[in-house]
Amino acid sequence: MNLQGKRIVLGVSGGIAAYKSADLASRLVKAGALVDVVMTPAAVQFVAPLTFQALTGRPVRVDMFAPDEDIAISHVALGQSADLMIIAPATANTIAKLAHGMADNLLTTTALAARCPILLAPAMEMHMWQNPATQANMALLRERGMYVIGPAEGRLASGGFGLGRMVEPPEILEEARRIIGLKGDLAGRRLLVTAGGTREALDPVRFIGNRSSGKMGYALAAAARDRGGQVVLVSGPTWLECPRGVERVLVESAQEMYEAVVHWAPGCEALVMSAAVADYRPKVRQEQKIKKTAGELVLELERTPDILGEVARRREEWGALAVLVGFAAETQQVEEYAREKLLRKGLDLIVANDVTAPDSGFEVDTNRVILISRAGSQALPLMTKEEVAHRIWDFVRDQLQASVQGRR
Ligand code: PMT
């Protein structure tokens, strides 16, 4: 979302990974960015400029001296009006030129004139990567503030196996989102998010769980990261990958989630609890697998700690924690039950979630929620979980600003 309307210069240098940059260009365009591609003469040996032109819908620049190009505009203005320049793949040759301030083609010239952040995605044969010259060049570029992603380990075009593969386009896109977000409206804010469901063990192989996939919480973490937040994500078991730039703490049971939240919350300014935490757990966890018998099995359950309740009780003592957001997964009287939880748990906002609709709540990518605060409530239409996440962060941002003004 934060790439919408942003100007990205995608520099492509001459390596076999150039074909992956076509996918990257396409993803950037789909994310709403305006993408100008600059290729080195070597890059056009691997992928035709027309490929990028078709994907971005914009002219591709290669030749600094092409008679039909306004040289003064293209090599200076491109890098100066961009929000971000991504060089992917960045070959050893291009990296060396960047490190030494050379400007012998349109890509290196654009980079030298650029005033925006630059992200490098190196790709080369592993010995070229390991070469002290390349390593020294990389150290110099990092020291000067260039962002670097990769290279990754894997099978290389040379047939060998090692470090040198260009990182995959989805990861580069995420890193671009992170960098663009550094100037966002949550920049520098320390935010704690919980996600997923907890598992309460019955024996070594069985547990009591719920249907939470973690999607809502992971969307919250990624959205906050995209706006510059420093996010800690306390997550129950899930197959989802941790959003880049987010610190993830994996837990399993409600007790472990409680301990992680109580550990991280004192240093954070806001907590958003989207996790589906078990309210009850087996009173006894059997050491061995429970054997099947002829009779019925009766389980005795006990309460788990109320995480939000405990945080609300201690927030004064912790000081920094200014905003507390809870979720309420309800199957009936959604707004009424959620409002009761808002007051009982001492929250600033509760996100009332009707989990009976097939397109809302557990596992799906969309959600339909009502945001309820003490000031009133707002029913949101069906949205992606990412959009819901941004609405929640809008509330958190306003509350954080208000709390600073309140202290003045
Ligand atoms: O993960 P997904 O598949 O994307 O699904 C998202 C979701 C449906 C799980 C999410 O949108 C949601 O509604 N999360 C809250 C689920 C829940 O446990 O609701 P609750 O009404 O039981 O709990 C109320 C609040 O108290 C929640 O913020 C919960 O995190 C918190 N809680 C609950 C129990 C407990 N022991 N301690 C708590 O702090």
Coordinates of N, CA, C and O in Angstrom, one line a residue, residues 163-329:
L163 N 26.8 -18.6 -2.2 CA 26.2 -17.3 -2.1 C 26.4 -16.5 -3.4 O 27.5 -16.5 -3.9
G164 N 25.3 -16.0 -3.9 CA 25.5 -15.2 -5.1 C 24.2 -15.0 -5.9 O 24.1 -14.2 -6.8
R165 N 23.1 -15.8 -5.5 CA 21.8 -15.6 -6.2 C 21.1 -14.4 -5.8 O 21.2 -14.0 -4.6
M166 N 20.5 -13.7 -6.8 CA 19.7 -12.6 -6.4 C 18.5 -13.0 -5.6 O 17.9 -14.0 -5.8
V167 N 18.2 -12.2 -4.5 CA 17.1 -12.5 -3.7 C 15.8 -12.4 -4.5 O 15.7 -11.7 -5.5
E168 N 14.8 -13.2 -4.2 CA 13.6 -13.3 -5.0 C 12.8 -12.0 -5.0 O 12.8 -11.3 -3.9
P169 N 12.1 -11.7 -6.1 CA 11.4 -10.4 -6.2 C 10.4 -10.1 -5.0 O 10.4 -9.0 -4.5
P170 N 9.7 -11.1 -4.5 CA 8.8 -10.7 -3.4 C 9.5 -10.1 -2.2 O 9.0 -9.2 -1.5
E171 N 10.7 -10.7 -1.9 CA 11.5 -10.2 -0.8 C 12.0 -8.8 -1.0 O 12.1 -7.9 -0.1
I172 N 12.4 -8.6 -2.3 CA 13.0 -7.2 -2.6 C 11.8 -6.2 -2.5 O 12.0 -5.1 -2.0
L173 N 10.6 -6.6 -3.0 CA 9.5 -5.7 -2.8 C 9.2 -5.4 -1.4 O 8.9 -4.2 -1.0
E174 N 9.3 -6.4 -0.5 CA 9.0 -6.1 0.9 C 10.1 -5.1 1.5 O 9.8 -4.3 2.3
E175 N 11.3 -5.3 1.0 CA 12.4 -4.4 1.5 C 12.1 -3.0 1.0 O 12.4 -2.1 1.8
A176 N 11.7 -2.9 -0.2 CA 11.3 -1.6 -0.8 C 10.2 -0.9 0.1 O 10.3 0.2 0.4
R177 N 9.2 -1.7 0.5 CA 8.1 -1.2 1.3 C 8.7 -0.7 2.7 O 8.3 0.3 3.2
R178 N 9.6 -1.5 3.2 CA 10.2 -1.2 4.5 C 10.9 0.1 4.4 O 10.8 1.0 5.3
I179 N 11.7 0.3 3.3 CA 12.6 1.5 3.2 C 11.7 2.7 3.0 O 11.9 3.8 3.6
I180 N 10.7 2.6 2.1 CA 9.8 3.7 1.8 C 9.1 4.1 3.2 O 8.8 5.2 3.4
G181 N 8.8 3.1 4.0 CA 8.0 3.3 5.2 C 8.8 4.0 6.3 O 8.2 4.6 7.2
L182 N 10.1 4.1 6.1 CA 10.9 4.7 7.2 C 10.5 6.1 7.5 O 10.8 6.6 8.6
K183 N 9.9 6.8 6.5 CA 9.5 8.1 6.7 C 8.0 8.2 7.0 O 7.4 9.3 6.9
G184 N 7.4 7.1 7.4 CA 5.9 7.0 7.6 C 5.4 7.7 8.9 O 6.3 8.1 9.7
D185 N 4.1 7.7 9.1 CA 3.6 8.4 10.2 C 3.7 7.6 11.5 O 3.3 8.1 12.6
L186 N 4.3 6.4 11.5 CA 4.6 5.6 12.7 C 6.1 5.5 12.9 O 6.5 4.6 13.6
A187 N 6.8 6.3 12.2 CA 8.3 6.2 12.2 C 8.8 6.2 13.6 O 8.5 7.1 14.4
G188 N 9.6 5.2 13.9 CA 10.3 5.1 15.2 C 9.4 4.7 16.4 O 9.9 4.4 17.5
R189 N 8.1 4.5 16.1 CA 7.2 4.0 17.2 C 7.5 2.6 17.5 O 7.6 1.7 16.6
R190 N 7.5 2.2 18.8 CA 7.7 0.8 19.2 C 6.3 0.2 19.4 O 5.6 0.6 20.3
L191 N 6.0 -0.8 18.6 CA 4.7 -1.4 18.6 C 4.7 -2.9 18.8 O 5.6 -3.6 18.2
L192 N 3.8 -3.3 19.6 CA 3.7 -4.8 19.9 C 2.4 -5.3 19.3 O 1.3 -4.7 19.5
V193 N 2.5 -6.4 18.5 CA 1.3 -7.0 17.9 C 1.3 -8.5 18.3 O 2.4 -9.2 18.3
T194 N 0.1 -9.0 18.5 CA 0.1 -10.5 18.7 C -0.8 -11.1 17.6 O -1.7 -10.4 17.1
A195 N -0.5 -12.3 17.2 CA -1.1 -12.9 16.0 C -1.3 -14.4 16.2 O -0.5 -15.1 17.0
G196 N -2.3 -15.0 15.6 CA -2.4 -16.4 15.5 C -3.2 -17.0 16.7 O -3.5 -16.2 17.7
G197 N -3.3 -18.3 16.7 CA -4.0 -18.9 17.8 C -3.0 -19.6 18.8 O -1.9 -19.9 18.3
T198 N -3.4 -19.8 20.0 CA -2.5 -20.6 20.9 C -2.9 -22.1 20.9 O -4.0 -22.4 20.5
R199 N -2.0 -22.9 21.3 CA -2.2 -24.3 21.4 C -2.0 -24.7 22.9 O -1.0 -24.5 23.5
E200 N -3.0 -25.4 23.4 CA -2.9 -25.9 24.8 C -2.8 -27.4 24.8 O -3.7 -28.1 24.5
A201 N -1.6 -27.8 25.2 CA -1.3 -29.3 25.1 C -2.1 -30.2 26.1 O -2.3 -29.8 27.2
L202 N -2.6 -31.3 25.5 CA -3.3 -32.3 26.3 C -2.3 -33.4 26.7 O -2.3 -33.9 27.8
D203 N -1.4 -33.7 25.7 CA -0.4 -34.7 25.9 C 0.7 -34.4 24.8 O 0.6 -33.3 24.2
P204 N 1.7 -35.2 24.6 CA 2.8 -34.8 23.7 C 2.4 -34.6 22.3 O 3.1 -34.0 21.5
V205 N 1.2 -35.1 21.9 CA 0.8 -35.1 20.5 C -0.5 -34.3 20.2 O -0.8 -34.0 19.1
R206 N -1.3 -34.0 21.2 CA -2.6 -33.4 21.0 C -2.6 -32.0 21.7 O -2.0 -31.8 22.8
F207 N -3.5 -31.2 21.1 CA -3.7 -29.9 21.8 C -5.1 -29.4 21.5 O -5.8 -29.9 20.6
I208 N -5.5 -28.4 22.4 CA -6.7 -27.7 22.1 C -6.3 -26.4 21.4 O -5.5 -25.6 21.9
G209 N -6.9 -26.1 20.2 CA -6.5 -24.9 19.4 C -7.7 -24.3 18.9 O -8.8 -24.5 19.3
N210 N -7.5 -23.3 17.9 CA -8.6 -22.7 17.3 C -8.2 -22.4 15.8 O -7.1 -22.7 15.4
R211 N -9.1 -21.8 15.1 CA -8.9 -21.7 13.6 C -8.0 -20.4 13.2 O -7.9 -20.2 12.0
S212 N -7.5 -19.7 14.1 CA -6.8 -18.5 13.7 C -5.5 -18.8 12.9 O -4.7 -19.7 13.3
S213 N -5.4 -18.2 11.7 CA -4.3 -18.5 10.8 C -3.1 -17.5 11.1 O -2.0 -17.8 10.6
G214 N -3.4 -16.4 11.7 CA -2.4 -15.4 11.9 C -2.4 -14.3 10.9 O -1.7 -13.3 11.0
K215 N -3.3 -14.4 9.9 CA -3.3 -13.4 8.8 C -3.6 -12.0 9.3 O -3.0 -11.1 8.8
M216 N -4.6 -11.9 10.2 CA -4.9 -10.5 10.7 C -3.7 -9.9 11.4 O -3.3 -8.7 11.1
G217 N -3.1 -10.6 12.3 CA -1.9 -10.1 13.0 C -0.7 -9.8 12.1 O 0.0 -8.8 12.3
Y218 N -0.5 -10.7 11.2 CA 0.7 -10.5 10.3 C 0.4 -9.3 9.4 O 1.4 -8.5 9.0
A219 N -0.8 -9.1 9.0 CA -1.2 -7.9 8.2 C -0.9 -6.6 9.0 O -0.4 -5.6 8.5
L220 N -1.3 -6.7 10.3 CA -1.0 -5.6 11.2 C 0.5 -5.3 11.3 O 0.9 -4.1 11.3
A221 N 1.2 -6.3 11.5 CA 2.7 -6.1 11.6 C 3.3 -5.5 10.4 O 4.1 -4.6 10.4
A222 N 2.9 -6.1 9.2 CA 3.5 -5.5 7.9 C 3.0 -4.1 7.7 O 3.8 -3.3 7.2
A223 N 1.7 -3.8 8.0 CA 1.2 -2.4 7.8 C 2.0 -1.4 8.7 O 2.3 -0.3 8.2
A224 N 2.2 -1.8 9.9 CA 2.9 -0.9 10.8 C 4.4 -0.7 10.3 O 4.9 0.4 10.3
R225 N 5.0 -1.8 9.9 CA 6.4 -1.7 9.4 C 6.4 -0.8 8.1 O 7.3 0.0 8.0
D226 N 5.4 -0.9 7.3 CA 5.3 0.0 6.1 C 5.1 1.5 6.4 O 5.3 2.3 5.6
R227 N 4.8 1.7 7.7 CA 4.6 3.1 8.1 C 5.7 3.6 9.0 O 5.6 4.6 9.7
G228 N 6.8 2.7 9.1 CA 7.9 3.1 9.9 C 8.0 2.6 11.3 O 9.0 2.9 12.0
G229 N 7.0 1.8 11.7 CA 7.0 1.3 13.1 C 8.0 0.3 13.3 O 8.4 -0.5 12.4
Q230 N 8.5 0.2 14.5 CA 9.5 -0.9 14.9 C 8.6 -1.9 15.6 O 8.1 -1.7 16.7
V231 N 8.4 -3.0 14.9 CA 7.3 -3.9 15.4 C 7.9 -5.2 16.0 O 8.8 -5.8 15.4
V232 N 7.4 -5.6 17.1 CA 7.6 -6.9 17.7 C 6.3 -7.7 17.5 O 5.2 -7.2 17.9
L233 N 6.4 -8.9 16.9 CA 5.2 -9.7 16.6 C 5.3 -11.0 17.5 O 6.2 -11.8 17.2
V234 N 4.4 -11.1 18.4 CA 4.4 -12.3 19.2 C 3.3 -13.2 18.5 O 2.2 -12.8 18.4
S235 N 3.8 -14.3 18.0 CA 3.0 -15.1 17.2 C 2.8 -16.6 17.6 O 3.8 -17.2 18.0
G236 N 1.6 -17.0 17.6 CA 1.3 -18.4 17.8 C 1.7 -19.2 16.5 O 2.2 -18.6 15.5
P237 N 1.7 -20.5 16.6 CA 2.1 -21.3 15.4 C 1.4 -21.0 14.1 O 0.2 -20.8 14.1
T238 N 2.1 -20.8 13.0 CA 1.5 -20.4 11.7 C 2.5 -20.8 10.6 O 3.7 -20.9 10.9
W239 N 2.0 -20.9 9.4 CA 2.8 -21.2 8.3 C 3.2 -19.9 7.6 O 4.0 -19.8 6.7
L240 N 2.7 -18.7 8.1 CA 3.1 -17.5 7.5 C 4.5 -17.1 7.7 O 5.1 -17.3 8.8
E241 N 5.1 -16.4 6.7 CA 6.5 -15.9 6.9 C 6.5 -14.6 7.7 O 5.6 -13.8 7.5
C242 N 7.5 -14.4 8.5 CA 7.6 -13.1 9.2 C 7.8 -12.0 8.2 O 8.7 -12.0 7.4
P243 N 7.0 -10.9 8.3 CA 7.3 -9.8 7.4 C 8.7 -9.2 7.7 O 9.2 -9.2 8.8
R244 N 9.4 -8.9 6.6 CA 10.8 -8.4 6.7 C 10.9 -7.1 7.6 O 10.0 -6.3 7.5
G245 N 11.8 -7.1 8.4 CA 12.0 -5.9 9.3 C 11.2 -6.0 10.6 O 11.3 -5.1 11.4
V246 N 10.5 -7.1 10.7 CA 9.7 -7.2 12.0 C 10.4 -8.3 12.8 O 10.9 -9.3 12.3
E247 N 10.4 -8.0 14.1 CA 11.0 -9.0 15.0 C 10.0 -9.9 15.5 O 9.0 -9.5 16.1
R248 N 10.1 -11.2 15.2 CA 9.1 -12.2 15.6 C 9.5 -13.0 16.8 O 10.6 -13.5 16.9
V249 N 8.6 -13.2 17.7 CA 8.8 -14.1 18.9 C 7.7 -15.2 18.7 O 6.5 -14.9 18.8
L250 N 8.2 -16.4 18.5 CA 7.2 -17.5 18.4 C 6.9 -18.1 19.7 O 7.8 -18.4 20.5
V251 N 5.6 -18.3 19.9 CA 5.1 -18.9 21.2 C 4.1 -20.0 20.8 O 3.6 -20.1 19.7
E252 N 3.7 -20.8 21.8 CA 2.8 -21.8 21.5 C 1.5 -21.7 22.4 O 0.4 -21.6 21.9
S253 N 1.7 -21.6 23.7 CA 0.5 -21.6 24.6 C 0.2 -20.2 25.0 O 0.9 -19.3 24.8
A254 N -1.0 -20.1 25.6 CA -1.5 -18.8 26.2 C -0.5 -18.3 27.3 O -0.2 -17.2 27.3
Q255 N 0.1 -19.3 28.0 CA 1.0 -18.9 29.1 C 2.3 -18.3 28.4 O 2.8 -17.3 28.9
E256 N 2.8 -19.0 27.4 CA 4.0 -18.4 26.7 C 3.7 -17.1 26.1 O 4.5 -16.2 26.1
M257 N 2.5 -16.9 25.5 CA 2.1 -15.6 24.9 C 2.1 -14.5 26.0 O 2.6 -13.4 25.9
Y258 N 1.5 -14.9 27.1 CA 1.4 -14.0 28.3 C 2.9 -13.5 28.7 O 3.1 -12.4 28.8
E259 N 3.8 -14.5 28.8 CA 5.1 -14.2 29.2 C 5.8 -13.3 28.2 O 6.5 -12.3 28.6
A260 N 5.6 -13.6 26.9 CA 6.3 -12.7 25.9 C 5.7 -11.3 25.9 O 6.4 -10.4 25.8
V261 N 4.4 -11.2 26.0 CA 3.8 -9.9 26.0 C 4.2 -9.1 27.2 O 4.6 -7.9 27.1
V262 N 4.2 -9.7 28.3 CA 4.6 -9.0 29.6 C 6.1 -8.6 29.5 O 6.5 -7.5 30.0
H263 N 6.9 -9.4 28.8 CA 8.3 -9.0 28.6 C 8.5 -7.8 27.7 O 9.3 -6.9 28.0
W264 N 7.7 -7.8 26.5 CA 8.0 -6.7 25.5 C 7.1 -5.5 25.7 O 7.5 -4.4 25.3
A265 N 5.9 -5.6 26.3 CA 5.0 -4.5 26.4 C 5.6 -3.2 27.1 O 5.4 -2.1 26.7
P266 N 6.4 -3.4 28.2 CA 6.9 -2.2 28.9 C 7.7 -1.3 28.0 O 7.7 -0.1 28.2
G267 N 8.3 -1.8 27.0 CA 9.2 -1.0 26.1 C 8.4 -0.5 24.9 O 9.0 0.2 24.0
C268 N 7.1 -0.8 24.8 CA 6.4 -0.4 23.6 C 5.4 0.7 23.9 O 5.0 0.9 25.0
E269 N 4.9 1.4 22.8 CA 4.0 2.5 23.0 C 2.6 2.1 22.7 O 1.6 2.7 23.1
A270 N 2.4 1.0 22.0 CA 1.1 0.5 21.7 C 1.1 -1.0 21.6 O 2.1 -1.6 21.1
L271 N 0.0 -1.6 22.0 CA -0.2 -3.1 21.9 C -1.5 -3.4 21.1 O -2.5 -2.8 21.5
V272 N -1.4 -4.2 20.1 CA -2.6 -4.6 19.4 C -2.7 -6.1 19.5 O -1.8 -6.8 18.9
M273 N -3.7 -6.6 20.2 CA -3.8 -8.0 20.5 C -4.8 -8.6 19.5 O -6.0 -8.6 19.8
S274 N -4.4 -9.1 18.4 CA -5.3 -9.8 17.5 C -5.3 -11.3 17.6 O -6.0 -12.0 17.0
A275 N -4.4 -11.8 18.5 CA -4.3 -13.2 18.7 C -5.6 -13.8 19.3 O -6.2 -13.2 20.1
A276 N -5.9 -15.0 18.8 CA -7.0 -15.8 19.4 C -6.4 -16.6 20.5 O -5.9 -17.7 20.3
V277 N -6.5 -16.1 21.7 CA -5.8 -16.8 22.9 C -6.9 -17.7 23.6 O -8.0 -17.3 23.8
A278 N -6.4 -18.9 23.9 CA -7.3 -19.8 24.6 C -7.7 -19.3 25.9 O -6.9 -18.7 26.6
D279 N -9.0 -19.4 26.2 CA -9.4 -18.9 27.6 C -9.2 -20.0 28.6 O -9.2 -19.8 29.8
Y280 N -9.2 -21.3 28.1 CA -9.1 -22.4 29.0 C -8.0 -23.4 28.5 O -7.7 -23.5 27.3
R281 N -7.3 -24.1 29.4 CA -6.3 -25.1 29.0 C -6.6 -26.3 29.9 O -7.1 -26.2 31.0
P282 N -6.1 -27.5 29.4 CA -6.2 -28.7 30.3 C -5.5 -28.5 31.6 O -4.4 -27.9 31.6
K283 N -6.2 -28.9 32.7 CA -5.6 -28.7 34.0 C -4.3 -29.5 34.1 O -3.4 -29.1 34.8
V284 N -4.3 -30.7 33.5 CA -3.1 -31.5 33.5 C -2.6 -31.8 32.1 O -3.4 -32.2 31.3
R285 N -1.3 -31.7 31.9 CA -0.8 -32.1 30.6 C -0.1 -33.4 30.8 O 0.8 -33.6 31.6
Q286 N -0.7 -34.5 30.2 CA -0.2 -35.8 30.3 C 1.2 -36.0 29.8 O 1.4 -35.4 28.7
E287 N 2.0 -36.7 30.5 CA 3.4 -36.8 30.0 C 3.5 -37.8 28.8 O 4.3 -37.6 27.9
Q288 N 2.6 -38.8 28.8 CA 2.6 -39.8 27.7 C 1.3 -39.6 26.9 O 0.3 -39.0 27.4
K289 N 1.3 -40.1 25.7 CA 0.1 -40.0 24.8 C -1.1 -40.7 25.5 O -1.0 -41.8 26.0
I290 N -2.2 -40.0 25.6 CA -3.4 -40.5 26.2 C -3.9 -41.8 25.5 O -4.1 -41.7 24.2
K291 N -4.1 -42.9 26.2 CA -4.5 -44.1 25.5 C -6.0 -44.2 25.4 O -6.8 -43.7 26.2
K292 N -6.5 -44.8 24.2 CA -7.9 -44.9 24.0 C -8.4 -46.0 25.0 O -7.8 -47.0 25.2
T293 N -9.6 -45.7 25.6 CA -10.2 -46.7 26.5 C -11.6 -46.9 26.0 O -12.1 -46.2 25.2
A294 N -12.3 -47.9 26.6 CA -13.7 -48.1 26.2 C -14.6 -47.0 26.6 O -15.6 -46.7 25.9
G295 N -14.3 -46.4 27.7 CA -15.2 -45.3 28.3 C -15.0 -44.0 27.7 O -14.2 -43.8 26.7
E296 N -15.7 -43.0 28.2 CA -15.6 -41.6 27.7 C -14.4 -41.0 28.4 O -13.9 -41.4 29.4
L297 N -13.9 -39.9 27.8 CA -12.8 -39.2 28.3 C -13.3 -37.8 28.8 O -13.9 -37.1 27.9
V298 N -13.1 -37.5 30.0 CA -13.6 -36.2 30.5 C -12.4 -35.3 30.8 O -11.4 -35.7 31.5
L299 N -12.3 -34.1 30.2 CA -11.2 -33.2 30.4 C -11.5 -32.2 31.4 O -12.6 -31.6 31.3
E300 N -10.6 -31.9 32.3 CA -10.8 -30.8 33.2 C -10.0 -29.6 32.7 O -8.8 -29.7 32.5
L301 N -10.7 -28.5 32.6 CA -10.0 -27.3 32.1 C -9.9 -26.2 33.1 O -10.7 -26.1 34.0
E302 N -8.8 -25.4 33.0 CA -8.7 -24.3 33.9 C -8.5 -23.0 33.1 O -8.1 -23.1 31.9
R303 N -8.6 -21.9 33.7 CA -8.5 -20.6 33.0 C -7.0 -20.3 32.7 O -6.1 -20.7 33.4
T304 N -6.8 -19.7 31.6 CA -5.5 -19.2 31.2 C -5.4 -17.7 31.7 O -6.4 -17.1 32.0
P305 N -4.1 -17.2 31.8 CA -4.0 -15.8 32.2 C -4.7 -14.9 31.2 O -4.6 -15.1 30.0
D306 N -5.4 -13.8 31.7 CA -6.0 -12.8 30.8 C -4.9 -11.8 30.5 O -4.5 -11.0 31.3
I307 N -4.3 -11.9 29.3 CA -3.1 -11.1 28.9 C -3.5 -9.6 28.9 O -2.8 -8.8 29.5
L308 N -4.5 -9.3 28.1 CA -4.9 -7.9 28.0 C -5.3 -7.3 29.4 O -4.9 -6.2 29.7
G309 N -6.0 -8.1 30.2 CA -6.3 -7.6 31.5 C -5.1 -7.3 32.4 O -5.0 -6.2 33.0
E310 N -4.1 -8.2 32.3 CA -2.8 -7.9 33.0 C -2.1 -6.7 32.5 O -1.6 -5.9 33.3
V311 N -2.0 -6.5 31.2 CA -1.4 -5.4 30.6 C -2.1 -4.1 31.0 O -1.4 -3.1 31.4
A312 N -3.4 -4.1 30.9 CA -4.2 -2.9 31.3 C -3.9 -2.6 32.8 O -3.8 -1.4 33.1
R313 N -3.8 -3.6 33.6 CA -3.6 -3.3 35.0 C -2.2 -2.7 35.3 O -2.1 -1.8 36.2
R314 N -1.2 -3.1 34.4 CA 0.1 -2.6 34.7 C 0.6 -1.5 33.8 O 1.8 -1.0 33.9
R315 N -0.2 -1.0 32.9 CA 0.2 0.0 32.0 C 0.7 1.3 32.6 O 1.7 1.9 32.1
E316 N 0.1 1.7 33.7 CA 0.5 2.9 34.4 C 1.9 2.8 34.9 O 2.8 3.7 34.7
E317 N 2.2 1.6 35.5 CA 3.5 1.3 36.1 C 4.6 1.3 34.9 O 5.7 1.8 35.1
W318 N 4.2 0.8 33.7 CA 5.1 0.7 32.6 C 5.4 2.1 31.9 O 6.4 2.3 31.3
G319 N 4.4 3.0 32.0 CA 4.6 4.3 31.5 C 4.5 4.5 30.0 O 3.6 5.2 29.6
A320 N 5.3 3.9 29.2 CA 5.4 4.2 27.8 C 4.1 3.7 27.0 O 3.7 4.3 26.0
L321 N 3.5 2.7 27.5 CA 2.4 2.0 26.8 C 1.2 2.9 26.8 O 0.4 2.9 27.7
A322 N 1.0 3.6 25.7 CA -0.1 4.6 25.7 C -1.4 4.1 25.0 O -2.4 4.7 25.3
V323 N -1.3 3.1 24.2 CA -2.5 2.7 23.5 C -2.7 1.1 23.6 O -1.7 0.4 23.3
L324 N -3.9 0.7 24.0 CA -4.2 -0.7 24.1 C -5.3 -1.0 23.2 O -6.4 -0.5 23.3
V325 N -5.1 -2.0 22.2 CA -6.2 -2.3 21.3 C -6.4 -3.8 21.4 O -5.5 -4.7 21.4
G326 N -7.7 -4.2 21.6 CA -8.0 -5.6 21.6 C -8.9 -6.0 20.5 O -9.5 -5.1 19.8
F327 N -9.1 -7.2 20.2 CA -10.1 -7.7 19.3 C -11.2 -8.5 20.0 O -10.9 -9.0 21.1
A328 N -12.3 -8.6 19.4 CA -13.4 -9.4 20.0 C -14.0 -10.3 18.9 O -14.6 -9.7 18.0
A329 N -13.7 -11.5 19.0 CA -14.3 -12.5 18.0 C -15.6 -12.9 18.6 O -15.7 -13.6 19.6

